[in-house]
C-alpha positions as MATLAB code, in Angstrom:
seq = 'MKELKTILCYGDSNTYGFNPANGLRYPKEVRWTGRLQHHLGEDYVVVEEGCNGRTTVFEDPVEGWKRGLDYLRPCLNTHKPVDMVVLMLGTNDLKELFGATAQEVAQGAESLIKVIKSFTKEKQGYIPEILLISPPEIGEKVCESAFRTSFGMRAVKESGKLAAYYKEVADNYGCVFFNAAQHITASEEDHVHLSPEAHSMLADILYTLISENMS';
ca = [
      -1.423   51.761   14.220;
      -1.626   48.516   12.252;
       1.752   46.895   11.602;
       2.507   46.543    7.905;
       3.602   43.225    6.443;
       6.846   43.309    4.468;
       7.332   41.190    1.357;
      10.920   41.095    0.111;
      11.214   40.280   -3.600;
      14.754   39.042   -4.191;
      15.593   38.402   -7.810;
      17.390   39.342  -11.000;
      16.536   41.544  -13.994;
      12.998   40.178  -14.214;
      12.402   41.447  -10.694;
      14.241   44.687  -11.450;
      11.974   45.174  -14.451;
      14.382   45.113  -17.398;
      12.649   46.265  -20.576;
      13.761   44.035  -23.488;
      12.543   46.590  -26.024;
      15.076   49.253  -25.080;
      17.327   47.943  -22.298;
      15.937   50.401  -19.765;
      13.587   49.779  -16.823;
       9.830   49.458  -16.900;
       7.935   52.053  -14.838;
       6.896   50.947  -11.367;
       3.282   50.506  -12.412;
       4.351   48.024  -15.130;
       6.759   45.942  -13.040;
       5.210   42.897  -11.377;
       6.473   44.106   -8.022;
       4.765   47.468   -8.435;
       1.548   45.850   -9.603;
       1.712   43.434   -6.679;
       1.974   46.376   -4.299;
      -1.109   47.894   -5.897;
      -3.060   44.638   -5.535;
      -2.074   44.063   -1.906;
      -2.797   47.615   -0.810;
      -1.675   49.765    2.060;
      -1.349   46.952    4.614;
       1.731   45.617    2.796;
       5.157   46.884    1.811;
       6.572   45.217   -1.306;
      10.341   45.664   -1.374;
      11.907   45.505   -4.840;
      15.345   43.905   -4.638;
      16.018   42.966   -8.235;
      19.495   43.234   -9.759;
      20.402   42.681  -13.397;
      22.663   39.654  -13.765;
      22.196   38.387  -10.212;
      22.927   34.690   -9.667;
      22.264   32.432   -6.703;
      25.797   31.410   -5.681;
      27.857   31.690   -8.870;
      30.405   34.485   -8.998;
      30.912   36.360  -12.243;
      34.647   37.014  -12.729;
      33.868   40.464  -14.153;
      30.869   41.492  -12.051;
      31.442   39.554   -8.835;
      29.098   41.770   -6.859;
      26.094   40.125   -8.500;
      26.329   36.914   -6.463;
      22.984   36.686   -4.701;
      24.326   34.854   -1.663;
      26.683   37.703   -0.772;
      24.031   40.412   -0.553;
      21.277   38.293    0.984;
      22.152   38.752    4.662;
      22.609   42.550    4.464;
      19.375   42.763    2.487;
      17.396   40.754    5.030;
      18.861   42.782    7.868;
      18.104   46.112    6.186;
      14.451   45.340    5.630;
      13.641   43.340    8.775;
      11.200   42.379   10.041;
      10.408   40.496    6.836;
       7.182   38.485    6.647;
       7.704   36.839    3.275;
      10.613   36.408    0.859;
       9.737   35.938   -2.799;
      12.795   34.337   -4.377;
      13.080   34.234   -8.168;
      16.629   33.533   -9.302;
      18.352   30.976  -11.497;
      18.243   32.278  -15.062;
      21.678   33.906  -14.907;
      23.156   30.776  -13.333;
      22.539   29.102  -16.700;
      24.931   31.362  -18.583;
      27.525   29.513  -20.626;
      30.126   31.175  -18.409;
      29.115   28.950  -15.484;
      28.095   25.785  -17.311;
      25.735   24.834  -14.491;
      23.094   22.136  -14.691;
      19.520   22.692  -13.544;
      20.236   20.563  -10.484;
      23.237   22.721   -9.576;
      21.165   25.879   -9.984;
      18.527   24.432   -7.653;
      21.258   23.685   -5.146;
      22.192   27.353   -5.338;
      18.615   28.333   -4.562;
      18.677   25.856   -1.679;
      21.732   27.610   -0.242;
      19.846   30.923   -0.230;
      16.835   29.367    1.460;
      19.060   27.985    4.208;
      20.463   31.466    4.803;
      17.004   33.056    4.847;
      15.827   30.591    7.467;
      18.866   30.707    9.739;
      19.540   34.442    9.493;
      15.977   35.628   10.047;
      15.522   33.254   12.973;
      18.561   34.854   14.599;
      17.987   38.500   13.662;
      14.224   38.948   13.828;
      13.165   36.006   15.941;
      11.025   34.218   13.364;
      11.316   32.757    9.890;
       9.292   34.416    7.115;
       7.225   32.551    4.595;
       9.334   31.755    1.543;
       7.849   31.690   -1.950;
      10.276   29.980   -4.320;
       9.609   30.745   -7.971;
      11.044   28.655  -10.764;
      11.673   31.350  -13.417;
      10.279   31.469  -16.960;
      12.185   29.305  -19.403;
      14.785   30.809  -21.702;
      13.396   30.910  -25.246;
      14.958   28.791  -27.989;
      15.638   31.856  -30.142;
      17.884   33.391  -27.488;
      20.761   32.285  -29.711;
      19.608   34.908  -32.225;
      19.117   37.668  -29.662;
      21.322   40.250  -28.016;
      22.038   37.666  -25.294;
      23.390   35.003  -27.653;
      26.892   35.337  -26.188;
      25.548   34.623  -22.696;
      23.034   31.835  -23.314;
      23.102   28.910  -25.711;
      20.983   25.852  -26.389;
      22.434   24.112  -23.343;
      20.976   26.879  -21.188;
      17.631   26.599  -22.974;
      17.518   22.867  -22.299;
      18.521   23.189  -18.641;
      16.014   25.988  -18.001;
      13.260   23.560  -18.924;
      14.405   21.254  -16.133;
      14.515   23.856  -13.372;
      10.928   23.534  -12.148;
      11.229   19.895  -11.090;
      14.358   20.543   -9.059;
      12.996   23.753   -7.567;
       9.819   22.012   -6.457;
      11.882   19.367   -4.711;
      13.816   22.076   -2.851;
      10.612   23.899   -1.927;
       9.032   20.713   -0.605;
      12.127   19.839    1.430;
      12.233   23.247    3.132;
       8.538   23.960    3.570;
       8.420   26.742    0.974;
       5.517   27.752   -1.213;
       6.383   26.808   -4.805;
       5.359   28.447   -8.047;
       6.368   27.400  -11.548;
       6.266   30.638  -13.533;
       6.975   28.811  -16.797;
       3.515   27.245  -16.685;
       1.928   30.687  -16.943;
       4.305   33.133  -18.646;
       7.035   33.095  -21.287;
      10.017   35.268  -22.074;
       9.498   38.100  -24.553;
       9.915   37.815  -28.298;
      12.432   40.680  -28.157;
      15.217   38.808  -26.383;
      13.740   35.498  -25.142;
      15.008   36.136  -21.591;
      13.079   39.084  -20.172;
       9.383   39.616  -19.570;
       6.905   41.688  -21.538;
       4.511   44.087  -19.780;
       1.742   41.508  -20.230;
       3.838   38.837  -18.514;
       4.597   41.197  -15.626;
       0.880   41.820  -15.229;
      -0.012   38.137  -15.285;
       2.757   37.278  -12.813;
       1.559   39.954  -10.406;
      -2.025   38.700  -10.574;
      -1.039   35.103   -9.810;
       1.371   36.030   -7.035;
      -1.276   38.205   -5.424;
      -3.503   35.152   -5.105;
      -0.681   32.935   -3.822;
       0.456   35.490   -1.259;
      -3.068   36.162   -0.073;
      -3.548   32.443    0.498;
      -0.278   31.964    2.361;
      -0.024   35.008    4.606;
      -2.210   35.256    7.689;
];
């Protein structure tokens, strides 16, 4: 029997599939992870590990369980052997609550990459490919949306700087890099989350990237 390749998608609400139109979850066939599974076919297992509000390393004083660093090791261990980790986090780090700069957010992503490399080397004997995605930018009209208490213009400005810092991290650690903001934008509904069309486009591009970078 052919061994399946496992792709772990570790992210926030845009990996979970938050629907900005109603606050619920898109169906599997709409979510970029579900569409990616369809594209890749039966030789791959796409694991959806998206959590609303998840950060890289910042701890929410109300919802502390959403710190991405804390769940990363158990997640990697649960799904091992993992052949690729698709990491798309950083948007929630820009909440006014944390006051983080784009550089600090990238440092958070760097911390996760270090854990992925060291933990998988120990627990499964090899390091998976890592695809680091700089997330779509927060829209300027977020201040008029339902998320106006979470994100302000500072967050909008810093989100536009993320890609440069993320690329630097990816280059330093031998990761595949993808700047999602060059291809998709946040929805008009809330200026944070993705529309079905953006999910579809993201899945199509990631399919090509993954196909090129997995033997």
